[in-house]
Short mmCIF file of C-alpha atoms in Angstrom, two decimals:
data_model
loop_
_atom_site.label_atom_id
_atom_site.label_comp_id
_atom_site.label_asym_id
_atom_site.label_seq_id
_atom_site.Cartn_x
_atom_site.Cartn_y
_atom_site.Cartn_z
CA MET A 702 -70.89 17.24 23.67
CA SER A 703 -74.10 19.33 22.54
CA LEU A 704 -76.50 18.49 20.11
CA ARG A 705 -76.50 20.64 17.02
CA HIS A 706 -80.36 21.51 15.68
CA PRO A 707 -82.08 24.24 14.21
CA PRO A 708 -82.67 27.59 16.40
CA GLY A 709 -86.00 28.13 17.61
CA ARG A 710 -89.32 26.65 17.11
CA ALA A 711 -87.90 25.08 14.21
CA GLY A 712 -85.66 23.18 16.07
CA ARG A 713 -88.35 22.15 18.84
CA LEU A 714 -90.02 20.47 15.88
CA TRP A 715 -86.79 18.70 14.13
CA LEU A 716 -85.72 17.26 17.73
CA HIS A 717 -89.52 16.18 18.01
CA ASP A 718 -89.34 14.25 14.98
CA ARG A 719 -86.02 12.49 15.83
CA LEU A 720 -86.84 12.12 19.35
CA ARG A 721 -90.44 10.10 18.41
CA THR A 722 -88.26 8.73 15.15
CA ALA A 723 -85.65 7.14 17.97
CA ARG A 724 -88.12 6.01 20.46
CA HIS A 725 -90.15 4.28 17.82
CA GLY A 726 -86.40 2.76 16.52
CA ALA A 727 -85.15 1.66 20.13
CA GLU A 728 -89.38 -0.17 20.08
CA LEU A 729 -88.34 -2.07 16.63
CA LEU A 730 -84.56 -3.13 18.24
CA ARG A 731 -86.07 -4.30 21.57
CA ARG A 732 -88.44 -6.60 19.40
CA LYS A 733 -86.17 -7.83 17.54
CA GLU A 734 -83.85 -8.45 20.29
CA ASP A 735 -86.62 -10.20 21.81
CA VAL A 736 -87.41 -12.40 19.00
CA LEU A 737 -83.97 -12.85 18.29
CA ARG A 738 -83.16 -14.23 21.90
CA ARG A 739 -85.46 -16.73 22.05
CA ASP A 740 -84.09 -18.00 18.25
CA GLU A 741 -80.77 -18.10 19.97
CA ARG A 742 -81.62 -20.09 22.81
CA ARG A 743 -83.48 -22.70 20.56
CA LEU A 744 -80.52 -22.56 18.15
CA ALA A 745 -78.18 -23.27 21.12
CA ALA A 746 -80.11 -26.32 22.05
CA LEU A 747 -80.04 -27.47 18.93
CA GLU A 748 -76.37 -27.10 18.41
CA GLU A 749 -75.91 -28.76 22.06
CA ARG A 750 -78.47 -31.35 20.74
CA THR A 751 -76.86 -32.30 17.38
CA GLY A 752 -73.32 -31.83 19.02
CA ALA A 753 -73.89 -34.77 21.38
CA ALA A 754 -75.46 -37.08 18.71
CA TRP A 755 -72.74 -36.80 16.47
CA GLU A 756 -70.60 -37.74 18.90
CA ARG A 757 -72.22 -40.88 20.50
CA ARG A 758 -72.82 -42.03 16.34
CA CYS A 759 -69.13 -41.02 15.60
CA ARG A 760 -68.62 -43.35 19.23
CA ASP A 761 -70.55 -46.08 17.29
CA ALA A 762 -68.67 -45.98 13.52
CA GLU A 763 -65.46 -46.07 15.32
CA ALA A 764 -66.43 -49.52 17.13
CA TRP A 765 -67.65 -50.81 14.25
CA ALA A 766 -64.46 -49.83 12.63
CA VAL A 767 -62.47 -52.23 15.42
CA ARG A 768 -64.59 -54.94 15.06
CA ALA A 769 -64.04 -54.90 11.35
CA LEU A 770 -60.36 -54.35 11.37
CA VAL A 771 -60.11 -57.34 14.05
CA LEU A 772 -62.15 -59.61 11.77
CA GLY A 773 -60.89 -58.37 8.17
CA GLY A 774 -57.94 -56.78 8.53
CA ARG A 775 -56.41 -53.51 8.02
CA GLU A 776 -56.38 -54.29 4.02
CA ALA A 777 -60.42 -55.08 3.47
CA LEU A 778 -60.40 -51.87 5.86
CA GLU A 779 -58.62 -49.47 3.59
CA ARG A 780 -60.28 -50.64 0.40
CA ALA A 781 -63.92 -50.10 1.72
CA ALA A 782 -62.73 -46.45 3.20
CA LEU A 783 -62.10 -45.62 -0.63
CA GLY A 784 -65.61 -45.92 -1.99
CA ASP A 785 -67.22 -44.80 -4.59
CA GLY A 786 -68.36 -40.90 -5.47
CA HIS A 787 -68.92 -38.60 -2.72
CA ALA A 788 -70.82 -37.15 -0.38
CA GLN A 789 -73.22 -33.67 -0.71
CA ALA A 790 -74.70 -31.63 1.47
CA ASP A 791 -78.06 -29.84 0.78
CA VAL A 792 -78.87 -26.50 3.24
CA ARG A 793 -82.80 -25.58 3.85
CA TRP A 794 -81.86 -21.70 4.58
CA ARG A 795 -84.10 -19.80 6.37
CA SER A 796 -84.45 -16.08 7.32
CA SER A 797 -85.16 -14.36 10.42
CA MET A 798 -85.15 -11.08 11.25
CA GLY A 799 -82.81 -9.93 8.52
CA VAL A 800 -80.16 -12.93 9.54
CA THR A 801 -80.72 -16.31 7.15
CA TYR A 802 -79.01 -19.37 8.75
CA ALA A 803 -79.63 -22.66 7.79
CA GLY A 804 -83.03 -23.61 8.95
CA GLU A 805 -82.30 -27.99 7.63
CA ALA A 806 -79.27 -30.18 6.54
CA THR A 807 -79.18 -33.00 4.78
CA CYS A 808 -76.35 -35.49 4.05
CA ARG A 809 -77.09 -37.38 -0.13
CA LEU A 810 -74.43 -40.00 0.18
CA PRO A 811 -73.69 -42.19 -2.94
CA ALA A 812 -75.52 -45.30 -3.10
CA PRO A 813 -73.12 -47.99 -0.58
CA THR A 814 -70.92 -50.76 -2.39
CA ALA A 815 -70.68 -54.73 -2.09
CA LEU A 816 -67.68 -54.56 0.24
CA GLY A 817 -67.19 -58.06 0.70
CA GLY A 818 -65.37 -59.46 3.55
CA PRO A 819 -67.42 -59.67 7.32
CA SER A 820 -70.52 -58.48 8.01
CA ALA A 821 -68.73 -56.22 10.51
CA LEU A 822 -67.24 -54.41 7.49
CA ALA A 823 -70.64 -53.92 6.16
CA LEU A 824 -72.00 -52.15 9.51
CA ALA A 825 -69.08 -50.38 10.03
CA ALA A 826 -69.51 -48.86 6.68
CA ASP A 827 -72.88 -48.03 7.22
CA ALA A 828 -72.11 -46.41 10.84
CA TYR A 829 -70.10 -43.76 9.29
CA ARG A 830 -72.51 -43.16 6.56
CA ILE A 831 -74.73 -42.34 9.52
CA ALA A 832 -72.29 -40.73 11.55
CA LEU A 833 -71.43 -38.40 8.54
CA ASP A 834 -74.84 -36.98 8.27
CA ALA A 835 -75.13 -36.67 12.02
CA ALA A 836 -71.89 -34.29 11.66
CA VAL A 837 -73.80 -32.52 8.76
CA GLN A 838 -76.55 -31.84 11.32
CA HIS A 839 -74.52 -30.52 13.69
CA ALA A 840 -72.13 -28.34 11.22
CA ALA A 841 -75.54 -27.04 10.03
CA ALA A 842 -76.81 -25.99 13.81
CA ALA A 843 -73.83 -24.47 14.99
CA ASP A 844 -73.20 -22.39 12.16
CA ALA A 845 -77.07 -21.50 12.56
CA HIS A 846 -76.47 -20.97 16.35
CA ALA A 847 -73.49 -18.37 15.22
CA ARG A 848 -75.27 -16.04 12.98
CA VAL A 849 -78.28 -15.49 14.76
CA ALA A 850 -75.72 -14.92 18.38
CA ALA A 851 -73.52 -12.42 16.17
CA GLU A 852 -77.30 -11.08 15.17
CA LEU A 853 -78.26 -11.11 18.94
CA THR A 854 -74.95 -9.09 20.04
CA ALA A 855 -75.44 -6.29 17.07
CA THR A 856 -79.02 -5.78 17.93
CA THR A 857 -78.16 -5.28 21.75
CA ARG A 858 -75.40 -2.86 21.16
CA ARG A 859 -77.36 -0.79 18.74
CA LEU A 860 -80.54 -0.82 21.36
CA ARG A 861 -78.51 0.43 23.70
CA ALA A 862 -76.83 2.95 21.26
CA VAL A 863 -79.92 4.64 20.73
CA ARG A 864 -81.86 3.68 24.11
CA ASP A 865 -79.19 4.55 26.81
CA ARG A 866 -77.65 7.21 24.45
CA TRP A 867 -78.87 8.73 21.72
CA VAL A 868 -82.52 9.10 23.03
CA PRO A 869 -81.24 10.79 26.51
CA ARG A 870 -79.24 13.36 24.31
CA LEU A 871 -81.89 14.13 22.32
CA ASP A 872 -84.29 13.96 25.15
CA GLU A 873 -81.81 16.64 27.11
CA ALA A 874 -81.36 19.14 23.87
CA LEU A 875 -85.18 19.57 23.63
CA GLN A 876 -85.45 19.91 27.48
CA ALA A 877 -82.78 22.76 27.08
CA LEU A 878 -84.19 23.89 24.18
CA ASP A 879 -88.05 24.75 25.57
CA LEU A 880 -86.11 26.36 28.45
CA ARG A 881 -84.69 28.58 26.51
CA LEU A 882 -88.23 29.38 23.92
CA ASP A 883 -89.87 29.88 27.46
CA GLU A 884 -87.61 32.54 29.24
CA ALA A 885 -87.52 33.96 25.53
CA GLU A 886 -91.24 34.13 25.62
CA ARG A 887 -91.79 35.29 28.76
CA GLU A 888 -88.57 38.16 27.91
CA GLU A 889 -90.82 39.36 25.48
CA VAL A 890 -93.65 39.42 27.56
CA VAL A 891 -92.39 41.62 30.32
CA ARG A 892 -91.09 43.97 26.88
CA VAL A 893 -94.59 44.02 25.51
CA ARG A 894 -95.92 45.17 28.70
CA TRP A 895 -93.04 47.05 29.71
CA ALA A 896 -93.72 49.21 26.12
CA ALA A 897 -97.39 49.74 27.37
CA ALA A 898 -96.64 51.08 30.01
CA ALA A 899 -94.42 53.40 28.75
CA GLY A 900 -96.73 54.23 26.33
CA GLU A 901 -99.21 55.12 28.53
CA ILE A 902 -97.19 57.18 30.74
CA GLU A 903 -96.08 59.30 27.71
CA GLY A 904 -99.91 59.64 26.22
CA GLY A 905 -101.27 60.38 29.70
CA SER A 906 -98.15 63.28 30.12
#
């Protein structure tokens, strides 16, 4: 489909302006894509590290829970699981290239209470507190990675649309218009020469 634009020299200026704007926009999108790609790789690695840490902390907590169950019984373990208060996640947000994501996350836990029973019970409680903090950090890293990856995908799509479709269409339209204007100018020169020649012939007769 041909690109609609003003006719004549006004169209040339119109196309030049939009082509310059499109190329500048493509350059800005390319730079944004580069920054987001670096952030995406960094956050992917962070998600992997925090995920591995969370799994490791969970295994440690489960191992201590088994020891506490063996040494103190199910009733003591269930009583310890009730606890007091609630955990709260604190997220510090950051922005990069128009996308906001969790830059840092910590878990605020209620103060530990005296549980009684075997020492394995207290150690299991501590291990689960550590695992919960690791879970919060992993959740923040995973969410940050997902947000940046989504913005990277959208930016790449926009860049391709501008660079591979919009810029070529503008450039093609400009070249076609330049050709038509050049042909019109040549035709005008020929007409002027013919008119001048015809005038000379009439003047000489």
